[in-house]
Each structure stands twice: as structure tokens, then as C-alpha cells.
mmCIF file with all atom_site columns, C-alpha atoms and ligand atoms in Angstrom:
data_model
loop_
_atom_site.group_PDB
_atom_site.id
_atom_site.type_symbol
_atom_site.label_atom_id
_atom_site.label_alt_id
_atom_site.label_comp_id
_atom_site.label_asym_id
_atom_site.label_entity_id
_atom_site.label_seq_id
_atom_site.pdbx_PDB_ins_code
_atom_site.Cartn_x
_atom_site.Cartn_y
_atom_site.Cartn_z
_atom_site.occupancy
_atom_site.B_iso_or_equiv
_atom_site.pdbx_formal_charge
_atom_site.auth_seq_id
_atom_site.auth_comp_id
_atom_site.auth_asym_id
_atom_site.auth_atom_id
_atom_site.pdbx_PDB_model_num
ATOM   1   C  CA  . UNK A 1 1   ? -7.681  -20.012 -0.270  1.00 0.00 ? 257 UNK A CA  1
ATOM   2   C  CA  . UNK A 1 2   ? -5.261  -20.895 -3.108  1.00 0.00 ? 258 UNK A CA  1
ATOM   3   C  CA  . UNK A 1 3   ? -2.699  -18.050 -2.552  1.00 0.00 ? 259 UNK A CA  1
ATOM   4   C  CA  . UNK A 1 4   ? -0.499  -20.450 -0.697  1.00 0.00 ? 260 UNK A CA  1
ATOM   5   C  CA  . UNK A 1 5   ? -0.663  -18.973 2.349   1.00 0.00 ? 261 UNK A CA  1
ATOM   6   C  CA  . UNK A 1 6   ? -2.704  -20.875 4.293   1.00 0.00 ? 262 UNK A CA  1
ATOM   7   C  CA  . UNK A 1 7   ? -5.519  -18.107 5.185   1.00 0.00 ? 263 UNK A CA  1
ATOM   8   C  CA  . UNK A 1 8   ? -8.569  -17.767 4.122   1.00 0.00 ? 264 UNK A CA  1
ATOM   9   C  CA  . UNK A 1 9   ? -10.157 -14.327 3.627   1.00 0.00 ? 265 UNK A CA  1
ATOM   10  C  CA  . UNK A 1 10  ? -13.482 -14.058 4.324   1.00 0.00 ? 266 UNK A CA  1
ATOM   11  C  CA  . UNK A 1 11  ? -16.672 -12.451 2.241   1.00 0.00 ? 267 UNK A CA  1
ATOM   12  C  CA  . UNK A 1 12  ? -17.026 -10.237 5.610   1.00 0.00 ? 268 UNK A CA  1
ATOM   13  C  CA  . UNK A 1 13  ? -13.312 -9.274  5.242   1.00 0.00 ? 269 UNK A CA  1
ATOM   14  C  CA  . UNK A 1 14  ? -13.660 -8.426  1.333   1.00 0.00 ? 270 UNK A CA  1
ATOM   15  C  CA  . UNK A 1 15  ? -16.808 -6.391  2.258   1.00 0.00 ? 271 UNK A CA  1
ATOM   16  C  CA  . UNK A 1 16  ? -15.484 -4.360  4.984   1.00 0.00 ? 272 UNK A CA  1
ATOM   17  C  CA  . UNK A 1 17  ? -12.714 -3.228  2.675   1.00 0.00 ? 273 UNK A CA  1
ATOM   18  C  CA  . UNK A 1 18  ? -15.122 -2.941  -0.443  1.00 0.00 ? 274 UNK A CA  1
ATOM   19  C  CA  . UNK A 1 19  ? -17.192 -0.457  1.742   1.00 0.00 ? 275 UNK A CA  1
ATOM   20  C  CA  . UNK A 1 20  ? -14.172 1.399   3.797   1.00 0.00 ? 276 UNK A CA  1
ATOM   21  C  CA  . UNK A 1 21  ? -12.622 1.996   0.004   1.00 0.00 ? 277 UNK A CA  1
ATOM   22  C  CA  . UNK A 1 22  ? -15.749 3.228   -1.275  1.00 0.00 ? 278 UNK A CA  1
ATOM   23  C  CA  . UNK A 1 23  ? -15.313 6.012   1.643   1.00 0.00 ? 279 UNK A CA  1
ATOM   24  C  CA  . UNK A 1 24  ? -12.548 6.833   1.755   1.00 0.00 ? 280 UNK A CA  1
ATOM   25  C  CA  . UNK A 1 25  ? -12.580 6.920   -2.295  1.00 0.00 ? 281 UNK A CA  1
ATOM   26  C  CA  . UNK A 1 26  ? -13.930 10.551  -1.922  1.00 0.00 ? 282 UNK A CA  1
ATOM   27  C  CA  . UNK A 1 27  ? -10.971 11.768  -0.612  1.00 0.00 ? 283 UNK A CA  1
ATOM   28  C  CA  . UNK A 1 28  ? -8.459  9.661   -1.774  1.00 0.00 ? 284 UNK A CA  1
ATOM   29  C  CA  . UNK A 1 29  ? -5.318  11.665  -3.049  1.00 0.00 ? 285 UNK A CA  1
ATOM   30  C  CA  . UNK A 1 30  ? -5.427  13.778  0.378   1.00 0.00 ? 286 UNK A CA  1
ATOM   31  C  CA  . UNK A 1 31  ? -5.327  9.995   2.616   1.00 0.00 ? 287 UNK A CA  1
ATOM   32  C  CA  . UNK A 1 32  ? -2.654  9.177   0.038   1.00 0.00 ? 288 UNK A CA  1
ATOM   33  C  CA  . UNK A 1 33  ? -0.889  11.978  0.729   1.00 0.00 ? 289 UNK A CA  1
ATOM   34  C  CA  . UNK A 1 34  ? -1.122  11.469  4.513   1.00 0.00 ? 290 UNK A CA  1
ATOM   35  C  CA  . UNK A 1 35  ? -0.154  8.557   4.372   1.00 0.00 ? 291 UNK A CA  1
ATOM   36  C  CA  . UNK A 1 36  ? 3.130   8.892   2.540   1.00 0.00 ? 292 UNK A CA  1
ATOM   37  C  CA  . UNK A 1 37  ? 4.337   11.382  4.714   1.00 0.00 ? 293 UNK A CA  1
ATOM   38  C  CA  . UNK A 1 38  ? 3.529   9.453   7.511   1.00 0.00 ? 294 UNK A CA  1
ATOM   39  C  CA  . UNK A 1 39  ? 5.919   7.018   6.370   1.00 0.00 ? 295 UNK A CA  1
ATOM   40  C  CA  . UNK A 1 40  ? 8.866   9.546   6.104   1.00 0.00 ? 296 UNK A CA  1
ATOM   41  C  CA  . UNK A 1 41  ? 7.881   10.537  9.608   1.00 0.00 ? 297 UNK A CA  1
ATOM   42  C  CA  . UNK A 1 42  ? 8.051   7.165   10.899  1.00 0.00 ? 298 UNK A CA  1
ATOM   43  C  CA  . UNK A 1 43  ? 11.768  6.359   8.546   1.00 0.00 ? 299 UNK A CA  1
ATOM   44  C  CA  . UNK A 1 44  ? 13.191  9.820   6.983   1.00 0.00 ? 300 UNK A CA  1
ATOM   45  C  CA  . UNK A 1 45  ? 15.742  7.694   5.259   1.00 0.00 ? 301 UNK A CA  1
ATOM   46  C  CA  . UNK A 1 46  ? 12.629  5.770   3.071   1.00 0.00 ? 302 UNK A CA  1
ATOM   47  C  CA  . UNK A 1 47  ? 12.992  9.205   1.212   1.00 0.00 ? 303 UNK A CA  1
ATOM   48  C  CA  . UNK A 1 48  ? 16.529  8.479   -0.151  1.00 0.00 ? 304 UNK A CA  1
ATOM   49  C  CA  . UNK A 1 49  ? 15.019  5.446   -1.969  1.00 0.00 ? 305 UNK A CA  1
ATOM   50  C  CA  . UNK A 1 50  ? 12.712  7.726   -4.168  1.00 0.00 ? 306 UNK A CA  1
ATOM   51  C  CA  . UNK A 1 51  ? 14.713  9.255   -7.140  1.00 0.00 ? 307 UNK A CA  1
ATOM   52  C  CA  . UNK A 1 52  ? 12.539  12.342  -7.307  1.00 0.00 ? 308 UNK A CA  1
ATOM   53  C  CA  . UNK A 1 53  ? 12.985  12.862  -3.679  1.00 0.00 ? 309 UNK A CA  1
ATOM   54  C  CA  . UNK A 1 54  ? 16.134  12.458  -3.253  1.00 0.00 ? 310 UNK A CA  1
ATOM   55  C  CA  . UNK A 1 55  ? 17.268  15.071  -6.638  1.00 0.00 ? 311 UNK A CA  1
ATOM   56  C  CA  . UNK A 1 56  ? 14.470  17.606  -5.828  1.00 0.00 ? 312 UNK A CA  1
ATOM   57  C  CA  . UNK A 1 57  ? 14.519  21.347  -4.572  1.00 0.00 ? 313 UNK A CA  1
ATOM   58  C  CA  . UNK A 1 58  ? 10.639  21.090  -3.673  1.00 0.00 ? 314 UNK A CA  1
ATOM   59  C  CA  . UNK A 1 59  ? 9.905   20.313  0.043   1.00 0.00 ? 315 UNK A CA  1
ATOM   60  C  CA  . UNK A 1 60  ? 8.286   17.268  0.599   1.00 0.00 ? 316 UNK A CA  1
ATOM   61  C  CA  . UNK A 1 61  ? 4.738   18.223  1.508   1.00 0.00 ? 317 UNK A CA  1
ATOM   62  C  CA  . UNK A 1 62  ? 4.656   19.880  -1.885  1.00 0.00 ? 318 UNK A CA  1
ATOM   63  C  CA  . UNK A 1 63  ? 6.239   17.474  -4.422  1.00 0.00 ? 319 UNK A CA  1
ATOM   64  C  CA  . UNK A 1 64  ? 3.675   16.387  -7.024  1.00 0.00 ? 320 UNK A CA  1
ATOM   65  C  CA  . UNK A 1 65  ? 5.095   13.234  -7.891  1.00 0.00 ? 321 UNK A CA  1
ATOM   66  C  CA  . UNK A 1 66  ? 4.325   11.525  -4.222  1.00 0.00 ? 322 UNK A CA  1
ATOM   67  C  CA  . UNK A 1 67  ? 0.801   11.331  -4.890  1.00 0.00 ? 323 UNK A CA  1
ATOM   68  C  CA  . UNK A 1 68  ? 0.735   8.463   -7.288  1.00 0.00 ? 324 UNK A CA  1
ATOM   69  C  CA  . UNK A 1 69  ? 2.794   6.020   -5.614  1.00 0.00 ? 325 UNK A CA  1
ATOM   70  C  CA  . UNK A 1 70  ? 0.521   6.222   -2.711  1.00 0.00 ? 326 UNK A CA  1
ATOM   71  C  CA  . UNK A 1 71  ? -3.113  5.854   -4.349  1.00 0.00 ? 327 UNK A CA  1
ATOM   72  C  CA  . UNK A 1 72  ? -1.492  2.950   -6.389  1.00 0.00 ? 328 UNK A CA  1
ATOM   73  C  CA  . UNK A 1 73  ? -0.796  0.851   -2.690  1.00 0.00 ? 329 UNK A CA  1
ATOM   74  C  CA  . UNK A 1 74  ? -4.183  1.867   -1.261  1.00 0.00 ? 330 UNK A CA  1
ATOM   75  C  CA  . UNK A 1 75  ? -5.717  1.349   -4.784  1.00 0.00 ? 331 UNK A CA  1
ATOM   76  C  CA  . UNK A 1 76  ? -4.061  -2.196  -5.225  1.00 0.00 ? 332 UNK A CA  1
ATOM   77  C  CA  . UNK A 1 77  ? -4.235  -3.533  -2.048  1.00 0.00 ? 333 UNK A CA  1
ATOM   78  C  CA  . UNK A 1 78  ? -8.467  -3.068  -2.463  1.00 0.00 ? 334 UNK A CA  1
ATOM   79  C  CA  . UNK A 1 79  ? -7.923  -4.547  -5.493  1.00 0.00 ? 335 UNK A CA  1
ATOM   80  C  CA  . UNK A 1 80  ? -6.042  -6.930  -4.139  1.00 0.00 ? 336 UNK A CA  1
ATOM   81  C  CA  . UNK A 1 81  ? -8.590  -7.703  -1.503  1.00 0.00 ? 337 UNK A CA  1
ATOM   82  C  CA  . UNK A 1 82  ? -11.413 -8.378  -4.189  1.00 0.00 ? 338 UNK A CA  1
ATOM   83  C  CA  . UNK A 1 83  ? -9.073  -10.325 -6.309  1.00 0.00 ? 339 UNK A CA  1
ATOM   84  C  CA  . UNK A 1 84  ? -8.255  -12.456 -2.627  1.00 0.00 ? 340 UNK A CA  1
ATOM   85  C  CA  . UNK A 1 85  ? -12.487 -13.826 -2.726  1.00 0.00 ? 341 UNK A CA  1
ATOM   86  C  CA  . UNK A 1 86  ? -11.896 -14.722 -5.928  1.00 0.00 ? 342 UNK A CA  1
ATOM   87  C  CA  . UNK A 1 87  ? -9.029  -17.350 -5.229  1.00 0.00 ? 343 UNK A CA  1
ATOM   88  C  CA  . UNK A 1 88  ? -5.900  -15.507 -5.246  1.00 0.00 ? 344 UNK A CA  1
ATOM   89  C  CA  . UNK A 1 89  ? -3.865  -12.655 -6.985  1.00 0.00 ? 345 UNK A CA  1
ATOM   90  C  CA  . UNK A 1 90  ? -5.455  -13.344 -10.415 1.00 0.00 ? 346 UNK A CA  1
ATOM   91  C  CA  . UNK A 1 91  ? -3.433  -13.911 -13.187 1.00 0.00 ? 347 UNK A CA  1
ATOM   92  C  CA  . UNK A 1 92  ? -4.244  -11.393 -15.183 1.00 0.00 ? 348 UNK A CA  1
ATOM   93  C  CA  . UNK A 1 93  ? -2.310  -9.382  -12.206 1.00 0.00 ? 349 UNK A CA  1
ATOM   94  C  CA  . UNK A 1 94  ? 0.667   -11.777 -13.114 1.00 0.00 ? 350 UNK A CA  1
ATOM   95  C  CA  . UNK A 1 95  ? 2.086   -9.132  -15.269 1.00 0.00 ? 351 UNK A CA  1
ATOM   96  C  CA  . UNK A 1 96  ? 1.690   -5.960  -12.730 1.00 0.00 ? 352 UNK A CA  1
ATOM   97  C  CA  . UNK A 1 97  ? 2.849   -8.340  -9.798  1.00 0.00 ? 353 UNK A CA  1
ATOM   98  C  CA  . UNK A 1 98  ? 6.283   -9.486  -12.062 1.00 0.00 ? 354 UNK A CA  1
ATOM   99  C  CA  . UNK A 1 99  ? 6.769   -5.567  -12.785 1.00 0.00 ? 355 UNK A CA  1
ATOM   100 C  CA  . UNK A 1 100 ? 6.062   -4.358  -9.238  1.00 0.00 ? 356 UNK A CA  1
ATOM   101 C  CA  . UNK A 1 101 ? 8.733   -7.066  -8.101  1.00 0.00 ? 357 UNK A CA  1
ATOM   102 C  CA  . UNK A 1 102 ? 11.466  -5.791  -10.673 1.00 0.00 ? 358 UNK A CA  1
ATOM   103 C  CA  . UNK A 1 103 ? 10.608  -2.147  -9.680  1.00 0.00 ? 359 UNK A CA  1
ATOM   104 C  CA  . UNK A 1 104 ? 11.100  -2.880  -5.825  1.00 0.00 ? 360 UNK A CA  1
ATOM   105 C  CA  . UNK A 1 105 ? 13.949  -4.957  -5.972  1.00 0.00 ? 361 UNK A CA  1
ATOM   106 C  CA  . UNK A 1 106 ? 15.334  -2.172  -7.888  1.00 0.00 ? 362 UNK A CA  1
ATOM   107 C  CA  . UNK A 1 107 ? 14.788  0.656   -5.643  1.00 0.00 ? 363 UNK A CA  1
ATOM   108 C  CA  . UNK A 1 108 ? 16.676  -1.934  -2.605  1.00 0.00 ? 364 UNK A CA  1
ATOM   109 C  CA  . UNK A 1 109 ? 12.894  -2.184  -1.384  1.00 0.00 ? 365 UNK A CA  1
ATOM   110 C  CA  . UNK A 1 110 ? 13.256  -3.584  2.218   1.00 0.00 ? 366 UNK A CA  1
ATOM   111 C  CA  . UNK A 1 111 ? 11.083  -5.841  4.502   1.00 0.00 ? 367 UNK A CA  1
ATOM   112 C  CA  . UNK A 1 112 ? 11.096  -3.157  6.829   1.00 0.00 ? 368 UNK A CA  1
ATOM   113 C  CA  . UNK A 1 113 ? 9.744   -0.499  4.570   1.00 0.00 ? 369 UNK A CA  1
ATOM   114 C  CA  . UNK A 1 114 ? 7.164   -2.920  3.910   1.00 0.00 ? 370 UNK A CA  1
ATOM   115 C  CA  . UNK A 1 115 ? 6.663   -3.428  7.361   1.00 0.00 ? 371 UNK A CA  1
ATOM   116 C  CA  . UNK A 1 116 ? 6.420   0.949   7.792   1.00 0.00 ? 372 UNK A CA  1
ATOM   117 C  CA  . UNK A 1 117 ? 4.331   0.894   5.279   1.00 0.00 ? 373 UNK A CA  1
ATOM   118 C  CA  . UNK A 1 118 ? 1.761   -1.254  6.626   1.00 0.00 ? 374 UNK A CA  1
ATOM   119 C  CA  . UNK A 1 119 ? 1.456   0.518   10.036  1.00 0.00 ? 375 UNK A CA  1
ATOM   120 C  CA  . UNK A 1 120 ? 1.268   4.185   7.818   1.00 0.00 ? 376 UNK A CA  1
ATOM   121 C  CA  . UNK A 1 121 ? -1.533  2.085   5.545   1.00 0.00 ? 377 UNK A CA  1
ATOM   122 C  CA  . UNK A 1 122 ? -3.454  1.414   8.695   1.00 0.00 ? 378 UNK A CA  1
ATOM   123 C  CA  . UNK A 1 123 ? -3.240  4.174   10.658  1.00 0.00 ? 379 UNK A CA  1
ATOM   124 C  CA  . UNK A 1 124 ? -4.434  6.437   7.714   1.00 0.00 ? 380 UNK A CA  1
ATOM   125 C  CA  . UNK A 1 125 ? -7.093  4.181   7.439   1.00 0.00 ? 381 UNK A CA  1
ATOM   126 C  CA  . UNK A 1 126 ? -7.838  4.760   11.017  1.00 0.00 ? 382 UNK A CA  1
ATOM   127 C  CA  . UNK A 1 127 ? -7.777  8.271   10.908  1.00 0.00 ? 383 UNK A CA  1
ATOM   128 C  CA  . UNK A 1 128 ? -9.833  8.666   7.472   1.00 0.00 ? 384 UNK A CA  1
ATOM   129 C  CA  . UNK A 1 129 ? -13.003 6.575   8.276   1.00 0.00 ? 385 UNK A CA  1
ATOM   130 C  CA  . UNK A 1 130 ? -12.943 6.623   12.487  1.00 0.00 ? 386 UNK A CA  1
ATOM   131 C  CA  . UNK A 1 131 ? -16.742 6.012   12.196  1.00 0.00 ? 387 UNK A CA  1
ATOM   132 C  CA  . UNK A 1 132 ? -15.704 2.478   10.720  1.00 0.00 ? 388 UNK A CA  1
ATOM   133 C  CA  . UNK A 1 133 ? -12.582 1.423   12.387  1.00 0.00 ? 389 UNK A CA  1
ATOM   134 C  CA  . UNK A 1 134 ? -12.522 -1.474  14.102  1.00 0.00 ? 390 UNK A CA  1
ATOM   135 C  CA  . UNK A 1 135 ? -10.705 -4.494  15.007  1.00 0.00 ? 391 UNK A CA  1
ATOM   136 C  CA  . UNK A 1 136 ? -11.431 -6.827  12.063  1.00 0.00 ? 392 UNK A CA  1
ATOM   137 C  CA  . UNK A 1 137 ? -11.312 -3.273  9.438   1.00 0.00 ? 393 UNK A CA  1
ATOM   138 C  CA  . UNK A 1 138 ? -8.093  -3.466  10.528  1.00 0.00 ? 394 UNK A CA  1
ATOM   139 C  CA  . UNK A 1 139 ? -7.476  -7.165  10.226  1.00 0.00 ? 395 UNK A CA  1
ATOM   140 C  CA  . UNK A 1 140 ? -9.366  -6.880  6.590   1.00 0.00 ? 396 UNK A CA  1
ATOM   141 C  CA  . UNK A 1 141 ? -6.881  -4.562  4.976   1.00 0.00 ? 397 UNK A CA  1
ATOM   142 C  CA  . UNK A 1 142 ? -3.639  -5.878  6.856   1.00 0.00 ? 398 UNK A CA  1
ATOM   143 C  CA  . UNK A 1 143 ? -4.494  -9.313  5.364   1.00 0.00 ? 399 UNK A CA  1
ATOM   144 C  CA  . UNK A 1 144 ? -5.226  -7.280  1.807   1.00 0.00 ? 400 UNK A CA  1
ATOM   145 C  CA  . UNK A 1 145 ? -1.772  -5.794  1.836   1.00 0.00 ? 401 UNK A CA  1
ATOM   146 C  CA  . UNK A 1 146 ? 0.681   -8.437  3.393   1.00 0.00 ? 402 UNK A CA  1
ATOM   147 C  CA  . UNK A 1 147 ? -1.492  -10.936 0.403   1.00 0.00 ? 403 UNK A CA  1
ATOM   148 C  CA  . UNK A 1 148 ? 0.186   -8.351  -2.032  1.00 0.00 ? 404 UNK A CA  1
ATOM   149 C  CA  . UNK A 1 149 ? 3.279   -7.982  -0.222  1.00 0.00 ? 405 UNK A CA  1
ATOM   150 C  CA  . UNK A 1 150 ? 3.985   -11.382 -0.162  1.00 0.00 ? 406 UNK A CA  1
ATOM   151 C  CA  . UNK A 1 151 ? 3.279   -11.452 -3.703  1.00 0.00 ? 407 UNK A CA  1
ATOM   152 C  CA  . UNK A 1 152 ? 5.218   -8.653  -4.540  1.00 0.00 ? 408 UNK A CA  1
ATOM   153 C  CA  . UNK A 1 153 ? 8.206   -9.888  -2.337  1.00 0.00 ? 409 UNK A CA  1
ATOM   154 C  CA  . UNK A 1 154 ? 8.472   -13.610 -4.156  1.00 0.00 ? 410 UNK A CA  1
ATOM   155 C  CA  . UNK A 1 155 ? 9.078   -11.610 -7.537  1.00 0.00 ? 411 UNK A CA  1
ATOM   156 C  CA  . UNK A 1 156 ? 11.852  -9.356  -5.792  1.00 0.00 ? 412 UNK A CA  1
ATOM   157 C  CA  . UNK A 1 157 ? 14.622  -11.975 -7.432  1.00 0.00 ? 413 UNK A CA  1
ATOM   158 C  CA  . UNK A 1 158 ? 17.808  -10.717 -8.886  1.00 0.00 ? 414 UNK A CA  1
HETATM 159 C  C1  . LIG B 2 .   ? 7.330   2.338   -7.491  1.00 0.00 ? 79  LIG B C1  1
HETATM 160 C  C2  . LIG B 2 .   ? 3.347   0.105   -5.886  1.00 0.00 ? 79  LIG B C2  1
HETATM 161 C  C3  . LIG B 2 .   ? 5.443   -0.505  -1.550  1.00 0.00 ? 79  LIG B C3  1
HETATM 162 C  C4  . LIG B 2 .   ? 9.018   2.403   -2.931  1.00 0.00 ? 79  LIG B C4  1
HETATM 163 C  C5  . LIG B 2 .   ? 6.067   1.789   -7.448  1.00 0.00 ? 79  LIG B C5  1
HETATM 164 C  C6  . LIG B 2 .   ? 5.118   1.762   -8.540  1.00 0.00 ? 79  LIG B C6  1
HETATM 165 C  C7  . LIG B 2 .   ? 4.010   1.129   -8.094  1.00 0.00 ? 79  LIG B C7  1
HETATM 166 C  C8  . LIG B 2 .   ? 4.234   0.780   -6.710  1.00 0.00 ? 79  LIG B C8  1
HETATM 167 C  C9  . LIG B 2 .   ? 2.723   0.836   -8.870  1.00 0.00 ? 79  LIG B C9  1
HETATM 168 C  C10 . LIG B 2 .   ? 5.343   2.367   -9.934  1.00 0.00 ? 79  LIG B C10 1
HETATM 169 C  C11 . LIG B 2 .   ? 6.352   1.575   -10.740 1.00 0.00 ? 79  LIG B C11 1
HETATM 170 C  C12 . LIG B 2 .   ? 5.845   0.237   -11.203 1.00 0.00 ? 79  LIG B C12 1
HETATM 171 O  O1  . LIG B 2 .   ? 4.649   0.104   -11.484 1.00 0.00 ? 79  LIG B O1  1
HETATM 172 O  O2  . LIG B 2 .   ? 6.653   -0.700  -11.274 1.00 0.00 ? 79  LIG B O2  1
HETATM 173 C  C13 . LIG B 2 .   ? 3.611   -0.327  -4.600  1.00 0.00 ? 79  LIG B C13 1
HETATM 174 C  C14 . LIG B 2 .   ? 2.751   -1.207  -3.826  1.00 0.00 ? 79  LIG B C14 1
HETATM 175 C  C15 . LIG B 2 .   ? 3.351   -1.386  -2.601  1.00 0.00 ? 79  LIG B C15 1
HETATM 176 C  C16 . LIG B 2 .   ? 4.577   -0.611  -2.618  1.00 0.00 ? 79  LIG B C16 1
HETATM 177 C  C17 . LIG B 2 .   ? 1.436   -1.792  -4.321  1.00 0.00 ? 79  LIG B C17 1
HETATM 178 C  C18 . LIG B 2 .   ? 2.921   -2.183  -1.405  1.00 0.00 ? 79  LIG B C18 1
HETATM 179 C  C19 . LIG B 2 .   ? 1.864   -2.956  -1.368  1.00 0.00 ? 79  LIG B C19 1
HETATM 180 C  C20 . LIG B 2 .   ? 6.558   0.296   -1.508  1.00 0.00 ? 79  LIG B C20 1
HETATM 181 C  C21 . LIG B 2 .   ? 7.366   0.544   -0.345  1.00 0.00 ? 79  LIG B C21 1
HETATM 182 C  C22 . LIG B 2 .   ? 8.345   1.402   -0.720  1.00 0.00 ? 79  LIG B C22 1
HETATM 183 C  C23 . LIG B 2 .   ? 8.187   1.664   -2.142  1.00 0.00 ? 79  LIG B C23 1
HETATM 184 C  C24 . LIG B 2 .   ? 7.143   -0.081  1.020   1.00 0.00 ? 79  LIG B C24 1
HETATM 185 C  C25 . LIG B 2 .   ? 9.403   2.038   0.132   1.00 0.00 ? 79  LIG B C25 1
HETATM 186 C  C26 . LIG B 2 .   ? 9.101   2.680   1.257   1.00 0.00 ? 79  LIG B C26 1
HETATM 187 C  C27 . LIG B 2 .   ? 8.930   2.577   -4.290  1.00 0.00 ? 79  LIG B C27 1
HETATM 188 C  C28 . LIG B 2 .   ? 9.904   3.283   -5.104  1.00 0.00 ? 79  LIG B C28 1
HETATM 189 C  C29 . LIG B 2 .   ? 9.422   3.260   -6.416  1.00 0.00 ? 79  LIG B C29 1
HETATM 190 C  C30 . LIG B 2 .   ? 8.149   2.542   -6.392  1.00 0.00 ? 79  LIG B C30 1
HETATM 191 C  C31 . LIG B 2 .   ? 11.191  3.926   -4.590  1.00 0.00 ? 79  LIG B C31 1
HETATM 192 C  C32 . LIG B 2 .   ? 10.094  3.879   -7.650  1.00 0.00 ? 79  LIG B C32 1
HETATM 193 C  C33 . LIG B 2 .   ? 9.813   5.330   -7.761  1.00 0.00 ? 79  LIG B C33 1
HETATM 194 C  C34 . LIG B 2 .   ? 8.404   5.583   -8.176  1.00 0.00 ? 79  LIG B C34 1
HETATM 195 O  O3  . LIG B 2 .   ? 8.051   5.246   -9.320  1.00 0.00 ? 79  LIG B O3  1
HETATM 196 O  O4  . LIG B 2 .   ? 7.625   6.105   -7.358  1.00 0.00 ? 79  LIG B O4  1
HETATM 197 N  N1  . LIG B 2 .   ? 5.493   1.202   -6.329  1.00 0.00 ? 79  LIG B N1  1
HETATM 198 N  N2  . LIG B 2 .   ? 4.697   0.008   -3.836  1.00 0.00 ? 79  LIG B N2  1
HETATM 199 N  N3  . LIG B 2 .   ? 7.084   0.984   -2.588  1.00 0.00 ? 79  LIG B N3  1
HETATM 200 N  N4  . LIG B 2 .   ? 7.899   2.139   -5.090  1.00 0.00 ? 79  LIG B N4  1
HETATM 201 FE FE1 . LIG B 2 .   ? 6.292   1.094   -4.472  1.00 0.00 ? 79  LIG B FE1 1
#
């Protein structure tokens, strides 16, 4: 590929995640929710980093505002994955990538809530289409996201 990483991701790999998305589409905003709060299960202290967390009354399982963060990583890690056949994060993303970097290096963004992240991306992925886990699904979308974390990570500059 010419992300600069050295991997190549495969047609099969952009498939599996083409068809596990178009799933798991149905029920998106519940598997988003899931999997944010799997996240704060795995590190409470993630919550601190989330403004409207961290000032509101409203328990966690019922704040409104947690549902978009967590469609946009499922939705742009798909995206991401599509993008990937294509020959990298296109540059059209440029933009969104640059922003996504400022917003994250803002919040104090961590490699290890990256890291959380991934494992609470997978194992919601795991949980919401069991029929079609396997061993390369998994491979598919962890290649997706750490593609878009990487990405993400070199526009994290102060
Ligand atoms: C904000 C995407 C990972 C914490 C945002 C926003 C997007 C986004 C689209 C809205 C603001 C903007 O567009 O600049 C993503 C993607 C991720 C990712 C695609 C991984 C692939 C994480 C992780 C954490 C995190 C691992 C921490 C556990 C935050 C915080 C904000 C934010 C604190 C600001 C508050 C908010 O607007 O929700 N992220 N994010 N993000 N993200 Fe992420």
C-alpha cells in the first residue's frame, strides 16, 4: 500500500468489513453505545477526558452526547477501511484527519486510550455480529482502525 506502513490490506479484508458494517449498520447507535461504555469499564478515568462527562449530573448510561463520538470511530474506521483499497487515507480526508489530530491532542488523547479503544472496538464487534466473527474479521477492522490511528496520531503535534 502507499500509507507508509508497510501492509497491505487486502480486497478480502475491505470486504469483510464492507459486509460486517452493513450489519451491524442496523443497529448502530445501540453497538456505539456499547461500546463506549465498555471503554469506561475497561479505564473509568477515560471519562475525565470528555468535557460533558466530566461537568454533567446525568449518569453515564443516559447522557445523550456519548452517542456521536462513538458512531463517528466505528463510522470512520469503515470508511477508513474502503479508503485503505484505494491507496491510503485519501486526501480529501486530509482535512478531517488534521482536525481529528488537533481535537485529540487537545483532549491529552493517550496511546493507551487508543489502545482501550481498540479492544472495546473489537469486542463490540464480536458481540454484535457473532454469526460473522472470526479470526481475519477481526484482523480486517484492527488493521482499519490502527490505519486511522496512526494517521490520527502523526497529526497529534503541538
Ligand atoms: C472528539 C473521532 C478516538 C476522545 C472526537 C470527534 C471525532 C472523534 C470525530 C469530534 C471532534 C472533531 O471532529 O474533531 C475519533 C476517532 C477515534 C477517536 C475516529 C479513533 C479512531 C478517541 C479516543 C478517545 C477519544 C481513544 C479517548 C478515550 C475524544 C474526546 C473528544 C473527541 C475527549 C472531544 C469531546 C467530543 O467532542 O466528544 N473524536 N476519536 N477519541 N474524542 Fe475521539
Amino acid at each position: 500500500g502507499s500509507c507508509g506502513e508497510g501492509k497491505v490490506f487486502t480486497e478480502e479484508q475491505e470486504a469483510l468489513v464492507i459486509k460486517s458494517w452493513s450489519v451491524m449498520k442496523k443497529n448502530a447507535a445501540d453497538l456505539a453505545f456499547k461500546f463506549f461504555l465498555k471503554i469506561f469499564e475497561i479505564a473509568p478515568s477515560a471519562q475525565k477526558m470528555f468535557p460533558f462527562l466530566r461537568d454533567s449530573k446525568v449518569p453515564l448510561e443516559q447522557n445523550p452526547k456519548l452517542k456521536p463520538h462513538a458512531l463517528n470511530v466505528f463510522t470512520l474506521t469503515c470508511e477508513t477501511a474502503v479508503q485503505l483499497r484505494k491507496g491510503g487515507i485519501a486526501a480529501a480526508k486530509e482535512t478531517t484527519i488534521k482536525r481529528l489530530g488537533a481535537t485529540h491532542l487537545k483532549y491529552d488523547v493517550l496511546d493507551e486510550h487508543f489502545e482501550v479503544t481498540k479492544f472495546a472496538l473489537l469486542e463490540t464487534i464480536k458481540e454484535g455480529i457473532p454469526e460473522m466473527w472470526s479470526v481475519e474479521m477481526k484482523g480486517a477492522w484492527a488493521e482499519a482502525y490502527d490505519q486511522l490511528v496512526s494517521a490520527i496520531k502523526a497529526e497529534m503535534k503541538p
